XYZ file of N, CA and C in Angstrom:
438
model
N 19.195 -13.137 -4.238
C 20.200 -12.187 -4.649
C 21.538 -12.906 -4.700
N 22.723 -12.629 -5.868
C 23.242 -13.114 -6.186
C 24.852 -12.281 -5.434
N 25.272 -13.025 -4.802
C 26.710 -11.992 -4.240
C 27.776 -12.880 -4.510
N 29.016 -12.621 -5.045
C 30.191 -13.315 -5.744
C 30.917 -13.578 -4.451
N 31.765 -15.090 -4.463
C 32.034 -15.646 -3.353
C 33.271 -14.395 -2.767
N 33.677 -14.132 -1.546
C 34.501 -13.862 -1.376
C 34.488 -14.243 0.101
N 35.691 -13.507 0.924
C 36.005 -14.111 2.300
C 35.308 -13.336 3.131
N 34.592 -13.815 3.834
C 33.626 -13.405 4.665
C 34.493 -12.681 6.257
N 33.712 -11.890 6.615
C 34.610 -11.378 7.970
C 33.209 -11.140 9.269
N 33.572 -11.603 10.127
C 33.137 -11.631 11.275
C 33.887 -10.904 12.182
N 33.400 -9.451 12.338
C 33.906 -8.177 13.332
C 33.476 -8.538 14.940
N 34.400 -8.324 15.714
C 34.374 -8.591 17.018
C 33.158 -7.661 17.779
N 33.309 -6.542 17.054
C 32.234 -5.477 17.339
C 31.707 -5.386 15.971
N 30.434 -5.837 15.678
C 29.451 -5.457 14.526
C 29.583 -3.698 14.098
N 29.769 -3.496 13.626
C 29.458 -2.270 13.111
C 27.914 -1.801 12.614
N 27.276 -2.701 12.079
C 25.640 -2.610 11.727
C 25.342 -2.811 12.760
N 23.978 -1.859 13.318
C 23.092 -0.905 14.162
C 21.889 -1.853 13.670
N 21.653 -1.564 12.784
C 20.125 -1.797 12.160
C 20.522 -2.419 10.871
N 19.580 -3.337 9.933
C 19.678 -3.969 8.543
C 18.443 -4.210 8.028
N 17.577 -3.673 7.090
C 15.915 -3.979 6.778
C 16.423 -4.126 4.948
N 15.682 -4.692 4.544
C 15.229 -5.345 3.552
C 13.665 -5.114 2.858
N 13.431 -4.267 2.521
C 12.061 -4.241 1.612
C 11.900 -4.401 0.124
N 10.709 -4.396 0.155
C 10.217 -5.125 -1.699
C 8.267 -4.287 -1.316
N 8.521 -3.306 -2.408
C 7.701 -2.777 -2.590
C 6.906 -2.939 -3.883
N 5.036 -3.346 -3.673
C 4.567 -3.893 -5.146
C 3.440 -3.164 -5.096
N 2.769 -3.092 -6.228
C 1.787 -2.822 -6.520
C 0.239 -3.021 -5.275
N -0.287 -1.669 -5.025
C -1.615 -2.200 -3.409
C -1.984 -3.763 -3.597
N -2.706 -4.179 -2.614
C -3.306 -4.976 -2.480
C -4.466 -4.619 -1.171
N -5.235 -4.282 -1.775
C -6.452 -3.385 -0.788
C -6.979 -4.271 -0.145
N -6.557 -5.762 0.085
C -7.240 -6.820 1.037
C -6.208 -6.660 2.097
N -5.237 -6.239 2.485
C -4.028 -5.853 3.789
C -4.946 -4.621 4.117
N -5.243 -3.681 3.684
C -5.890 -2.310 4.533
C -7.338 -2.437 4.792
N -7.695 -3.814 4.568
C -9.032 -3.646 4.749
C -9.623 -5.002 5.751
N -8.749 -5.561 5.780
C -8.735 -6.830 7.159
C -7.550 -7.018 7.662
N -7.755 -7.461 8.726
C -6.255 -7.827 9.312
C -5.918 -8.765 9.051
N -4.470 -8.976 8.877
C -3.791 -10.256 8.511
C -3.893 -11.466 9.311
N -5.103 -12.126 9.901
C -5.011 -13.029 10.570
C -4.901 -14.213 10.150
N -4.752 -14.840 9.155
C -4.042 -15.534 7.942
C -2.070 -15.706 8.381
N -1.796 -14.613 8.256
C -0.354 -14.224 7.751
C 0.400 -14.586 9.411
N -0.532 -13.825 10.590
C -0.029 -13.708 11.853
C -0.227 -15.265 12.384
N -1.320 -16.099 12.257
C -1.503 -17.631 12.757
C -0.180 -18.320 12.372
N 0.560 -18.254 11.043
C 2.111 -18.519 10.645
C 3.097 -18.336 11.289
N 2.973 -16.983 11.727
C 4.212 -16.267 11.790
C 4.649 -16.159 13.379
N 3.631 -16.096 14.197
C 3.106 -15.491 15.615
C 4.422 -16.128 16.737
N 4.721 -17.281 16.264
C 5.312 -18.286 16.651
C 7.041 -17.221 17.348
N 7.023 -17.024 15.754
C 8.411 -16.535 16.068
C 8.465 -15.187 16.038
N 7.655 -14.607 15.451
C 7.247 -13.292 15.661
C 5.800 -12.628 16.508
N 5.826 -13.228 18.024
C 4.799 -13.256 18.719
C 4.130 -11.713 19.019
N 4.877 -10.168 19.015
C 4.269 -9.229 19.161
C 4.063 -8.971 18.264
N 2.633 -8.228 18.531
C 1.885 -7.368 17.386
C 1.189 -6.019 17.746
N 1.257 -5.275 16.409
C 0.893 -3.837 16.584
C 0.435 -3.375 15.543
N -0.834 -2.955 15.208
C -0.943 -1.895 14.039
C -0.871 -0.299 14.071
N -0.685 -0.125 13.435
C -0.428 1.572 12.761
C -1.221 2.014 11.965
N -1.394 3.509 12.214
C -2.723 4.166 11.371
C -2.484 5.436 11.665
N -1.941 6.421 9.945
C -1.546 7.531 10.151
C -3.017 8.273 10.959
N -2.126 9.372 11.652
C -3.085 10.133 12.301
C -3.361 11.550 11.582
N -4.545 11.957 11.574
C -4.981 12.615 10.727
C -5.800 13.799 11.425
N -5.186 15.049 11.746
C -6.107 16.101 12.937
C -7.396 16.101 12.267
N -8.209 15.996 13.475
C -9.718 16.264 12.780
C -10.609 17.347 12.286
N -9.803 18.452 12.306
C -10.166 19.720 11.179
C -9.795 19.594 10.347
N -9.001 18.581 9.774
C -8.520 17.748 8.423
C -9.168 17.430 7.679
N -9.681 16.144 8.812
C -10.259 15.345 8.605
C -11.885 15.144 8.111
N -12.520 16.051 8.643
C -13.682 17.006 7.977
C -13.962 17.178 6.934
N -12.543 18.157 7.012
C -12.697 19.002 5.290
C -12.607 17.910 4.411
N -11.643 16.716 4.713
C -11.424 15.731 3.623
C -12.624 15.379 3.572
N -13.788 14.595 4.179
C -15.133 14.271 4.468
C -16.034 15.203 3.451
N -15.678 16.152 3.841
C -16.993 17.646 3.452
C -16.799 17.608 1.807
N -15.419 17.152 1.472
C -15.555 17.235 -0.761
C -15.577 15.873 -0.629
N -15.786 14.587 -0.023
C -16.286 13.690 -0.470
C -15.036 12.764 -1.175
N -14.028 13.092 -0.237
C -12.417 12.744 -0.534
C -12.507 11.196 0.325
N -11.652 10.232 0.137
C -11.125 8.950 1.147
C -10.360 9.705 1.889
N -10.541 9.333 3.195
C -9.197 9.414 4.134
C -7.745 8.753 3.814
N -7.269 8.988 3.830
C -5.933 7.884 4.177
C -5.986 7.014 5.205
N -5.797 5.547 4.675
C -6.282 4.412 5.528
C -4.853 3.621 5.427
N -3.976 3.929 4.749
C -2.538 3.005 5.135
C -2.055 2.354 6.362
N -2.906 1.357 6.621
C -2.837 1.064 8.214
C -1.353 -0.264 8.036
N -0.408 -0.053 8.718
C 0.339 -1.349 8.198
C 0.277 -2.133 9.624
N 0.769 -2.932 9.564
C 0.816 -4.428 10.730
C 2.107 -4.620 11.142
N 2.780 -4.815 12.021
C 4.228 -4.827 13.166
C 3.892 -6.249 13.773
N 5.286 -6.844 12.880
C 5.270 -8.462 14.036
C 6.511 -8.627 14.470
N 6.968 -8.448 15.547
C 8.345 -8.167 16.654
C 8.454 -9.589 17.197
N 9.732 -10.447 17.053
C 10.180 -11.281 17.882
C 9.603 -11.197 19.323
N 9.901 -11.958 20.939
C 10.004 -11.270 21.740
C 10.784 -10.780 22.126
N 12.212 -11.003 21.445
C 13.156 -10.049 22.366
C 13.248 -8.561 21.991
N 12.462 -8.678 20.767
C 12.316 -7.449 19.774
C 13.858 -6.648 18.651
N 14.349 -8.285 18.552
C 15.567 -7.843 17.757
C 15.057 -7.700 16.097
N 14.317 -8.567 15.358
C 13.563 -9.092 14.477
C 12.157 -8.053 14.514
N 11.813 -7.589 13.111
C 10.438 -6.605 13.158
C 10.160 -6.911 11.759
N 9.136 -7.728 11.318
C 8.582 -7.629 10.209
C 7.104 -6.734 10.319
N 7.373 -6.257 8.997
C 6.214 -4.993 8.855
C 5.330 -5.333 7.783
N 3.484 -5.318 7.091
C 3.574 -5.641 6.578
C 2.165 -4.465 6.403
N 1.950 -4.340 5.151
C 0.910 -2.910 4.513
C 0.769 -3.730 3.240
N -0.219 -2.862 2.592
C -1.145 -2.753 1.019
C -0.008 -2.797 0.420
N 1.127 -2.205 0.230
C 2.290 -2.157 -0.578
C 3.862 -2.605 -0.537
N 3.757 -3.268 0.901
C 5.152 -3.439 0.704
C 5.222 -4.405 1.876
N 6.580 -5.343 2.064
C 6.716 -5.914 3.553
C 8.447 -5.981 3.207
N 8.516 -5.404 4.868
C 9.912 -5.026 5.164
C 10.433 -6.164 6.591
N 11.260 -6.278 6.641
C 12.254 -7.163 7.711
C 13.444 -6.401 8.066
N 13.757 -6.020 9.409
C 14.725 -5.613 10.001
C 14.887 -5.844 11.474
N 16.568 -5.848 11.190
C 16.805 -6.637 12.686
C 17.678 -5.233 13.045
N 18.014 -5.838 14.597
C 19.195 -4.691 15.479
C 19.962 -6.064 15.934
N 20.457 -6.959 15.187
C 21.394 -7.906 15.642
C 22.196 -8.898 14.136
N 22.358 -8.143 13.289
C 22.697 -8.602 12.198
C 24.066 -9.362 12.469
N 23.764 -11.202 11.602
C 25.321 -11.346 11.764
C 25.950 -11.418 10.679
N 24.918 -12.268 9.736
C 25.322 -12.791 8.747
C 24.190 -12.436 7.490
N 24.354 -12.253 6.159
C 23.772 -12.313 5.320
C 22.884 -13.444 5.344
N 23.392 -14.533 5.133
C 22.696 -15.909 5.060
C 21.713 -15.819 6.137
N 21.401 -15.673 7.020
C 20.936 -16.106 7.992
C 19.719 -14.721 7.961
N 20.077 -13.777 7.571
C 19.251 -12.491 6.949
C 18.174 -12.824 6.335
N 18.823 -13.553 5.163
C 18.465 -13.372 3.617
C 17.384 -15.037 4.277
N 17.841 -16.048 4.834
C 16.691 -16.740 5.139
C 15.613 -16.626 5.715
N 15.666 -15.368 6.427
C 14.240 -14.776 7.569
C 13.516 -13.968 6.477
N 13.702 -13.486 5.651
C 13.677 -12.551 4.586
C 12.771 -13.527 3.653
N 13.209 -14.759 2.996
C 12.798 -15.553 2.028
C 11.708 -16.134 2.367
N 11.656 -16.676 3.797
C 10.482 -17.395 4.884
C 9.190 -16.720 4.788
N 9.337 -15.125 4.908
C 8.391 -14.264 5.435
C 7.645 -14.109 3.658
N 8.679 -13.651 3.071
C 8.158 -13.199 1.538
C 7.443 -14.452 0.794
N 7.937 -15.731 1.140
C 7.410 -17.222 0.625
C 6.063 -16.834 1.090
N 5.816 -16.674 2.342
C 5.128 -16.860 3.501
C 3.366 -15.624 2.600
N 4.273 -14.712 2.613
C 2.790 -13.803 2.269
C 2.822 -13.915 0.907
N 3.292 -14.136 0.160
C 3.525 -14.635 -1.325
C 2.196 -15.920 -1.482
N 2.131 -16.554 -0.604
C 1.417 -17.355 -0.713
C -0.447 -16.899 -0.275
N 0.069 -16.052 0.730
C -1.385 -15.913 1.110
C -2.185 -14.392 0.400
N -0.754 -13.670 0.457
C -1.921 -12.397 -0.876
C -1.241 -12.288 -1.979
N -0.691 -13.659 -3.031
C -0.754 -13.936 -3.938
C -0.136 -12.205 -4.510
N 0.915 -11.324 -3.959
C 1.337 -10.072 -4.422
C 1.843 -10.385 -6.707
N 1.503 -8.984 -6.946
C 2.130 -9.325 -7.962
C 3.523 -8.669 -8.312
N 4.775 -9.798 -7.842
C 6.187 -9.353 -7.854
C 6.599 -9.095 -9.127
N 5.675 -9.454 -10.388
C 6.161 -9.253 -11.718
C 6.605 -7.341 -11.746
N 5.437 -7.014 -11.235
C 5.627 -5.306 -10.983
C 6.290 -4.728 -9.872
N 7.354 -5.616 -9.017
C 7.750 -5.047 -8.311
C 8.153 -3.563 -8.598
N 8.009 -2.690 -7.792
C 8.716 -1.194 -7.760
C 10.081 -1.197 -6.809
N 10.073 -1.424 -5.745
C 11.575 -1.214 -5.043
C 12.316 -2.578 -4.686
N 13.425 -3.169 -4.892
C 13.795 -3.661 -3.647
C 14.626 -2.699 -2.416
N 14.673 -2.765 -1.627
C 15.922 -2.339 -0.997
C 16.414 -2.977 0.245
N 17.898 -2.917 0.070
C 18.415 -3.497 1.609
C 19.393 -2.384 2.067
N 19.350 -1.747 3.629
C 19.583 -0.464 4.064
C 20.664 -1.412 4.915
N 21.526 -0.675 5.287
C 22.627 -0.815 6.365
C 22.660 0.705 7.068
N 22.510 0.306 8.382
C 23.082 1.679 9.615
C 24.045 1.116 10.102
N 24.938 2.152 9.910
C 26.291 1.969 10.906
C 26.262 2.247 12.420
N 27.031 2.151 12.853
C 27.396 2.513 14.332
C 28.412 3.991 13.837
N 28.700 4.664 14.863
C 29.686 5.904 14.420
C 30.929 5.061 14.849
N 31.809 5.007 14.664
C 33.135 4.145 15.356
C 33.975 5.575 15.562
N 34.588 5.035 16.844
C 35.606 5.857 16.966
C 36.911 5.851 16.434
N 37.729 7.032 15.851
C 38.982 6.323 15.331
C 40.178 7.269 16.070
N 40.857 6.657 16.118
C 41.942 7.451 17.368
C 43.145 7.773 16.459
């Protein structure tokens, strides 16, 4: 991403809370259907916790979905947390997101960001020609003003 030079400012108190970055593409039904143990042997290093997710679905639902011969919903995505847990890359069939709670700098963002996307770019070969979203979110802090 391309940002026009200007003077950079370094706030004594950050104002950003939170900063994530996603790029959403077209499924890739080999993420919901094995685990990324490929992607995590890379990554584990610096992103040593892990967690998966799997919407929950009440089982009088879950039945009926069964009983017409419907798929469940299987969107299981994958959580790889630094250890201090400032850093959280997320990664699913459709999308992989990066967000921190210690933002300083763009650069230094945008390189954890490039690492990770190089990183699974390589191993499930996504097709970014069809990307659907990028997005990069900023949360503020509320500041007080007197």
């Amino acid at each position: 991403m391309y940002l026009p030079e200007s003077e950079r400012v370094i706030y004594e108190r950050n104002p950003l809370i939170q900063v994530a970055c996603q790029l959403r593409f077209p499924p890739i039904l080999k993420i919901s259907r094995q685990e990324p143990v490929d992607f995590q042997d890379e990554i584990r290093f610096q992103y040593p916790l892990f967690e998966s997710t799997q919407p929950q679905v009440p089982s009088e639902i879950s039945q009926a979905i069964q009983k017409f011969g419907l798929p469940l919903l299987s969107d299981i995505s994958y959580s790889f947390k630094s250890e201090d847990q400032i850093w959280h890359l997320c990664i699913s069939k459709d999308f992989i997101t990066l967000s921190t709670s210690a933002y300083e700098r763009y650069e230094h963002f945008q390189k954890r960001f490039r690492e990770a996307v190089e990183l699974f770019e390589r191993i499930y070969t996504p097709s970014f020609a069809f990307l659907k979203i990028i997005c990069l979110l900023f949360q503020l802090a509320r500041l007080k003003v007197n």
